[in-house]
mmCIF file of C-alpha atoms in Angstrom:
data_model
loop_
_atom_site.group_PDB
_atom_site.id
_atom_site.type_symbol
_atom_site.label_atom_id
_atom_site.label_comp_id
_atom_site.label_asym_id
_atom_site.label_seq_id
_atom_site.Cartn_x
_atom_site.Cartn_y
_atom_site.Cartn_z
ATOM 1 C CA MET A 1 47.362 139.450 -193.169
ATOM 2 C CA ILE A 2 43.390 140.170 -194.885
ATOM 3 C CA ASN A 3 42.645 138.477 -191.590
ATOM 4 C CA HIS A 4 44.459 141.039 -189.065
ATOM 5 C CA LEU A 5 42.561 144.305 -190.641
ATOM 6 C CA GLU A 6 39.190 142.711 -189.310
ATOM 7 C CA HIS A 7 38.101 144.717 -186.367
ATOM 8 C CA ALA A 8 41.862 145.880 -185.968
ATOM 9 C CA VAL A 9 42.803 149.334 -184.504
ATOM 10 C CA VAL A 10 45.555 150.936 -186.964
ATOM 11 C CA ILE A 11 48.929 152.719 -186.016
ATOM 12 C CA SER A 12 50.403 155.125 -188.744
ATOM 13 C CA CYS A 13 54.039 156.213 -187.915
ATOM 14 C CA TYR A 14 54.574 158.446 -190.320
ATOM 15 C CA ALA A 15 57.302 160.969 -190.196
ATOM 16 C CA GLY A 16 57.951 162.209 -193.189
ATOM 17 C CA ASN A 17 60.306 164.704 -195.101
ATOM 18 C CA ASP A 18 58.870 163.138 -198.534
ATOM 19 C CA TYR A 19 58.089 167.079 -199.481
ATOM 20 C CA PRO A 20 58.858 170.092 -197.749
ATOM 21 C CA GLY A 21 55.949 171.042 -195.458
ATOM 22 C CA ASP A 22 55.423 166.814 -194.794
ATOM 23 C CA ILE A 23 53.390 166.306 -191.242
ATOM 24 C CA ASN A 24 55.444 164.782 -188.498
ATOM 25 C CA ALA A 25 59.152 165.824 -190.208
ATOM 26 C CA GLU A 26 59.900 166.698 -186.469
ATOM 27 C CA MET A 27 60.277 162.562 -185.859
ATOM 28 C CA ALA A 28 61.519 161.381 -189.852
ATOM 29 C CA HIS A 29 64.488 159.113 -188.479
ATOM 30 C CA PRO A 30 63.533 155.563 -189.042
ATOM 31 C CA ILE A 31 64.833 154.866 -185.650
ATOM 32 C CA ALA A 32 62.545 157.026 -183.431
ATOM 33 C CA MET A 33 59.960 155.470 -185.375
ATOM 34 C CA ALA A 34 60.228 152.260 -184.629
ATOM 35 C CA TYR A 35 60.802 152.805 -180.857
ATOM 36 C CA VAL A 36 57.455 154.413 -181.453
ATOM 37 C CA ALA A 37 55.884 151.147 -183.658
ATOM 38 C CA ASN A 38 57.432 149.302 -180.578
ATOM 39 C CA SER A 39 55.346 151.116 -177.570
ATOM 40 C CA VAL A 40 52.210 151.023 -179.550
ATOM 41 C CA CYS A 41 52.372 147.793 -180.456
ATOM 42 C CA ALA A 42 52.397 147.468 -176.738
ATOM 43 C CA ALA A 43 49.873 149.009 -175.553
ATOM 44 C CA GLY A 44 47.584 146.882 -178.155
ATOM 45 C CA ALA A 45 48.193 147.524 -181.849
ATOM 46 C CA ASP A 46 47.057 145.607 -183.587
ATOM 47 C CA VAL A 47 49.128 147.065 -187.464
ATOM 48 C CA ILE A 48 51.628 149.697 -188.106
ATOM 49 C CA ARG A 49 50.772 151.694 -191.259
ATOM 50 C CA THR A 50 54.317 153.539 -192.193
ATOM 51 C CA ASN A 51 56.423 155.240 -194.966
ATOM 52 C CA LEU A 52 59.166 153.537 -196.822
ATOM 53 C CA VAL A 53 61.952 155.010 -195.013
ATOM 54 C CA ASN A 54 60.611 153.415 -191.929
ATOM 55 C CA VAL A 55 59.981 150.141 -193.121
ATOM 56 C CA ARG A 56 62.612 147.951 -192.206
ATOM 57 C CA GLU A 57 63.751 149.151 -188.910
ATOM 58 C CA ILE A 58 59.787 148.842 -187.765
ATOM 59 C CA LYS A 59 59.616 145.396 -189.003
ATOM 60 C CA LYS A 60 62.617 144.200 -187.062
ATOM 61 C CA MET A 61 60.851 145.616 -183.572
ATOM 62 C CA VAL A 62 57.462 144.170 -184.491
ATOM 63 C CA THR A 63 55.872 141.495 -185.039
ATOM 64 C CA VAL A 64 52.029 142.851 -186.073
ATOM 65 C CA PRO A 65 51.331 143.494 -190.174
ATOM 66 C CA VAL A 66 53.105 146.753 -191.150
ATOM 67 C CA ILE A 67 51.161 148.218 -194.240
ATOM 68 C CA GLY A 68 53.622 151.005 -196.004
ATOM 69 C CA ILE A 69 53.321 153.726 -198.018
ATOM 70 C CA GLN A 70 56.269 156.137 -200.059
ATOM 71 C CA LYS A 71 54.290 159.801 -200.859
ATOM 72 C CA ILE A 72 55.829 161.193 -204.432
ATOM 73 C CA PRO A 73 56.160 164.874 -204.232
ATOM 74 C CA HIS A 74 54.212 166.589 -207.550
ATOM 75 C CA PRO A 75 56.787 167.710 -210.189
ATOM 76 C CA THR A 76 55.713 171.914 -210.120
ATOM 77 C CA VAL A 77 53.351 171.503 -207.563
ATOM 78 C CA ALA A 78 53.958 172.011 -204.368
ATOM 79 C CA GLY A 79 52.422 170.689 -201.232
ATOM 80 C CA ASP A 80 51.329 167.975 -204.039
ATOM 81 C CA PHE A 81 51.500 164.632 -203.751
ATOM 82 C CA ARG A 82 50.406 161.054 -204.738
ATOM 83 C CA ILE A 83 50.805 157.636 -202.105
ATOM 84 C CA THR A 84 52.410 155.053 -203.803
ATOM 85 C CA PRO A 85 51.870 155.704 -207.017
ATOM 86 C CA THR A 86 53.912 153.675 -209.436
ATOM 87 C CA MET A 87 55.460 150.177 -209.049
ATOM 88 C CA ARG A 88 58.842 151.723 -208.501
ATOM 89 C CA GLU A 89 57.266 152.685 -205.192
ATOM 90 C CA VAL A 90 55.031 148.962 -204.654
ATOM 91 C CA ASP A 91 58.110 147.394 -205.716
ATOM 92 C CA LEU A 92 60.651 149.442 -203.037
ATOM 93 C CA LEU A 93 57.709 148.995 -200.456
ATOM 94 C CA VAL A 94 58.563 144.622 -201.108
ATOM 95 C CA GLU A 95 61.441 144.201 -200.905
ATOM 96 C CA ALA A 96 61.715 146.741 -197.950
ATOM 97 C CA GLY A 97 58.714 143.628 -195.910
ATOM 98 C CA ALA A 98 56.021 145.391 -196.041
ATOM 99 C CA ASP A 99 52.917 143.533 -195.212
ATOM 100 C CA GLY A 100 50.387 145.680 -197.592
ATOM 101 C CA ILE A 101 51.161 148.510 -199.472
ATOM 102 C CA ALA A 102 48.467 151.559 -199.636
ATOM 103 C CA ILE A 103 48.162 153.329 -203.248
ATOM 104 C CA ASP A 104 46.775 156.126 -204.556
ATOM 105 C CA GLY A 105 43.401 155.830 -205.790
ATOM 106 C CA THR A 106 42.100 159.060 -206.408
ATOM 107 C CA PHE A 107 41.246 160.479 -210.013
ATOM 108 C CA ARG A 108 44.142 163.287 -209.685
ATOM 109 C CA PRO A 109 46.074 162.848 -212.791
ATOM 110 C CA ARG A 110 48.797 159.817 -212.321
ATOM 111 C CA TYR A 111 52.713 159.757 -212.035
ATOM 112 C CA ASP A 112 52.902 157.566 -215.230
ATOM 113 C CA GLU A 113 51.366 156.010 -218.011
ATOM 114 C CA LEU A 114 48.794 153.513 -216.766
ATOM 115 C CA THR A 115 44.880 153.683 -215.625
ATOM 116 C CA PHE A 116 44.350 152.880 -211.722
ATOM 117 C CA GLU A 117 43.087 149.822 -212.929
ATOM 118 C CA GLN A 118 46.474 148.896 -214.765
ATOM 119 C CA PHE A 119 47.966 149.978 -212.347
ATOM 120 C CA VAL A 120 45.963 147.408 -209.294
ATOM 121 C CA HIS A 121 46.324 144.399 -212.017
ATOM 122 C CA SER A 122 49.946 145.006 -212.477
ATOM 123 C CA ILE A 123 50.122 145.165 -208.962
ATOM 124 C CA LYS A 124 48.239 141.783 -208.311
ATOM 125 C CA GLU A 125 50.369 140.186 -211.331
ATOM 126 C CA LYS A 126 53.468 140.490 -209.355
ATOM 127 C CA TYR A 127 52.262 140.140 -205.996
ATOM 128 C CA PRO A 128 49.580 138.311 -206.121
ATOM 129 C CA ASP A 129 49.414 137.331 -202.204
ATOM 130 C CA LEU A 130 50.441 141.051 -201.178
ATOM 131 C CA THR A 131 46.726 143.138 -199.800
ATOM 132 C CA LEU A 132 46.266 146.584 -200.901
ATOM 133 C CA ILE A 133 44.791 149.072 -200.214
ATOM 134 C CA ALA A 134 43.431 152.507 -202.592
ATOM 135 C CA ASP A 135 43.762 155.744 -200.915
ATOM 136 C CA ILE A 136 40.566 157.564 -201.966
ATOM 137 C CA SER A 137 38.458 161.365 -201.001
ATOM 138 C CA THR A 138 35.293 160.268 -202.379
ATOM 139 C CA LEU A 139 32.611 158.013 -202.475
ATOM 140 C CA GLU A 140 33.043 157.231 -206.453
ATOM 141 C CA GLU A 141 36.869 157.334 -206.134
ATOM 142 C CA GLY A 142 36.361 154.290 -203.656
ATOM 143 C CA MET A 143 33.653 152.150 -205.472
ATOM 144 C CA ALA A 144 35.591 152.964 -208.323
ATOM 145 C CA ALA A 145 38.850 151.344 -206.741
ATOM 146 C CA TRP A 146 36.824 148.520 -205.228
ATOM 147 C CA GLU A 147 35.775 147.676 -208.318
ATOM 148 C CA ALA A 148 39.181 147.641 -209.723
ATOM 149 C CA GLY A 149 40.027 144.446 -207.427
ATOM 150 C CA VAL A 150 41.978 146.526 -203.777
ATOM 151 C CA ASP A 151 41.252 144.812 -201.394
ATOM 152 C CA TYR A 152 40.591 147.180 -198.726
ATOM 153 C CA VAL A 153 39.490 151.614 -199.828
ATOM 154 C CA GLY A 154 40.573 153.878 -197.422
ATOM 155 C CA THR A 155 39.327 157.108 -196.651
ATOM 156 C CA THR A 156 42.609 158.407 -196.093
ATOM 157 C CA LEU A 157 42.553 161.702 -198.491
ATOM 158 C CA SER A 158 38.457 162.693 -197.261
ATOM 159 C CA GLY A 159 39.368 166.157 -196.985
ATOM 160 C CA TYR A 160 42.667 166.818 -198.623
ATOM 161 C CA THR A 161 42.097 167.127 -202.218
ATOM 162 C CA SER A 162 40.349 169.928 -203.715
ATOM 163 C CA TYR A 163 37.542 168.255 -204.817
ATOM 164 C CA SER A 164 36.347 165.998 -201.081
ATOM 165 C CA LYS A 165 32.842 167.137 -199.803
ATOM 166 C CA ASN A 166 34.290 169.313 -197.285
ATOM 167 C CA PRO A 167 38.052 169.970 -197.847
ATOM 168 C CA ILE A 168 40.713 170.674 -195.020
ATOM 169 C CA VAL A 169 44.011 171.432 -194.416
ATOM 170 C CA PHE A 170 47.424 168.794 -193.076
ATOM 171 C CA GLY A 171 47.602 169.882 -189.085
ATOM 172 C CA THR A 172 44.155 172.083 -188.716
ATOM 173 C CA ILE A 173 43.348 172.855 -184.654
ATOM 174 C CA PRO A 174 41.400 171.789 -183.432
ATOM 175 C CA THR A 175 40.751 168.615 -185.930
ATOM 176 C CA PRO A 176 37.482 168.508 -187.657
ATOM 177 C CA GLU A 177 35.455 165.016 -187.094
ATOM 178 C CA PRO A 178 36.071 162.444 -189.077
ATOM 179 C CA ASP A 179 34.765 161.256 -192.184
ATOM 180 C CA TYR A 180 31.836 159.099 -190.936
ATOM 181 C CA GLU A 181 29.596 159.340 -193.834
ATOM 182 C CA LEU A 182 32.360 158.084 -196.632
ATOM 183 C CA ILE A 183 32.443 155.077 -194.284
ATOM 184 C CA GLU A 184 28.436 154.346 -194.676
ATOM 185 C CA ASP A 185 28.461 155.111 -198.277
ATOM 186 C CA LEU A 186 31.002 153.455 -199.075
ATOM 187 C CA ARG A 187 29.680 149.797 -197.295
ATOM 188 C CA ASN A 188 26.346 151.137 -198.272
ATOM 189 C CA ASN A 189 27.085 151.075 -202.342
ATOM 190 C CA GLY A 190 29.061 147.781 -201.826
ATOM 191 C CA VAL A 191 32.620 147.990 -200.620
ATOM 192 C CA THR A 192 32.683 145.852 -198.274
ATOM 193 C CA GLY A 193 36.490 145.756 -197.281
ATOM 194 C CA ILE A 194 36.939 150.002 -195.775
ATOM 195 C CA ILE A 195 39.658 150.824 -193.877
ATOM 196 C CA ALA A 196 38.824 154.915 -192.301
ATOM 197 C CA GLU A 197 41.571 156.653 -191.790
ATOM 198 C CA GLY A 198 42.053 160.802 -191.305
ATOM 199 C CA ARG A 199 41.648 162.555 -188.058
ATOM 200 C CA PHE A 200 40.943 159.885 -185.734
ATOM 201 C CA HIS A 201 42.548 160.359 -182.321
ATOM 202 C CA THR A 202 40.145 159.581 -179.351
ATOM 203 C CA GLY A 203 38.578 155.629 -178.458
ATOM 204 C CA GLU A 204 34.954 156.853 -179.259
ATOM 205 C CA GLU A 205 35.976 158.484 -182.671
ATOM 206 C CA VAL A 206 37.347 154.991 -183.471
ATOM 207 C CA ALA A 207 33.994 152.974 -181.714
ATOM 208 C CA ARG A 208 32.209 154.981 -184.327
ATOM 209 C CA GLY A 209 34.546 154.414 -186.873
ATOM 210 C CA PHE A 210 33.582 151.045 -186.464
ATOM 211 C CA GLU A 211 29.921 151.569 -186.045
ATOM 212 C CA ALA A 212 29.616 153.168 -189.615
ATOM 213 C CA GLY A 213 30.969 150.382 -190.853
ATOM 214 C CA ALA A 214 34.355 150.098 -191.353
ATOM 215 C CA ASN A 215 36.491 146.995 -191.347
ATOM 216 C CA ALA A 216 40.033 148.992 -189.969
ATOM 217 C CA VAL A 217 40.084 151.990 -188.217
ATOM 218 C CA VAL A 218 43.722 154.317 -188.518
ATOM 219 C CA VAL A 219 44.984 156.630 -185.304
ATOM 220 C CA GLY A 220 47.931 159.160 -186.699
ATOM 221 C CA THR A 221 49.526 161.826 -185.749
ATOM 222 C CA SER A 222 47.288 162.424 -182.664
ATOM 223 C CA VAL A 223 49.471 159.489 -181.045
ATOM 224 C CA THR A 224 52.715 159.356 -182.665
ATOM 225 C CA SER A 225 52.824 163.117 -182.895
ATOM 226 C CA PRO A 226 54.642 165.389 -180.617
ATOM 227 C CA LYS A 227 53.820 168.478 -181.700
ATOM 228 C CA LYS A 228 50.745 168.069 -182.728
ATOM 229 C CA ILE A 229 49.507 166.287 -179.332
ATOM 230 C CA LEU A 230 51.420 169.370 -177.671
ATOM 231 C CA GLY A 231 49.699 171.862 -179.594
ATOM 232 C CA THR A 232 45.920 170.408 -179.266
ATOM 233 C CA LEU A 233 47.003 170.387 -175.335
ATOM 234 C CA LEU A 234 48.044 174.197 -175.807
ATOM 235 C CA TYR A 235 45.105 175.236 -178.055
ATOM 236 C CA ASP A 236 42.509 173.355 -175.239
ATOM 237 C CA MET A 237 44.417 175.134 -172.378
ATOM 238 C CA LYS A 238 43.780 177.959 -174.290
ATOM 239 C CA CYS A 239 40.480 177.304 -174.437
ATOM 240 C CA TYR A 240 39.387 176.816 -171.013
ATOM 241 C CA GLU A 241 41.636 179.811 -170.057
ATOM 242 C CA GLU A 242 39.171 182.078 -172.165
ATOM 243 C CA ASN A 243 36.037 180.369 -171.051
ATOM 244 C CA ARG A 244 36.828 180.869 -168.101
#
């Protein structure tokens, strides 16, 4: 799968009901997401990223590799979650047919008794051919994940942890710019496998992601969430009318 992630456009067909307020919940049905994945592949998507519930149906309809994740809500903190935090979720994603898996690479408290490095080593030992991506929010997390042995570091959570350089809220409109600085910093500090993700929604932004040093760029709800697409359109329309 690693060869498919070189200069690749990855489309995140995520639609969740994993926790209250999860993004794109209105599209949360495996058949719906499978058809969305099929459509974006027809347009040229190189790889699909999706959550566990959708992996099997999407694999039936597309021939490109599929990266799987599973968000697990925090037991006591509303709206908080971890991405594929334990071996249980990894096993379920592999069983469902995921070609690669993204795991939580942040410094937040884990959901098992392992260190992050031990978790990575356990996955690599059990599934040596599985492409492993660590979703992180800061340079320090990215460097630590890379040193632990993941195949790629993803900037997915930049802005979405309380200690991110510029914290933001999921679903903010207008959407803040992608974190090009984090991509550049990772590359400049020796991380050679970078997947840029988070707030990419135009061709220019994707191109800038590659220029900053990303191997692949993920585009998500700006393509796969009708609610966000229409919300952005209505926001732009309102701004135009107010400024006439």
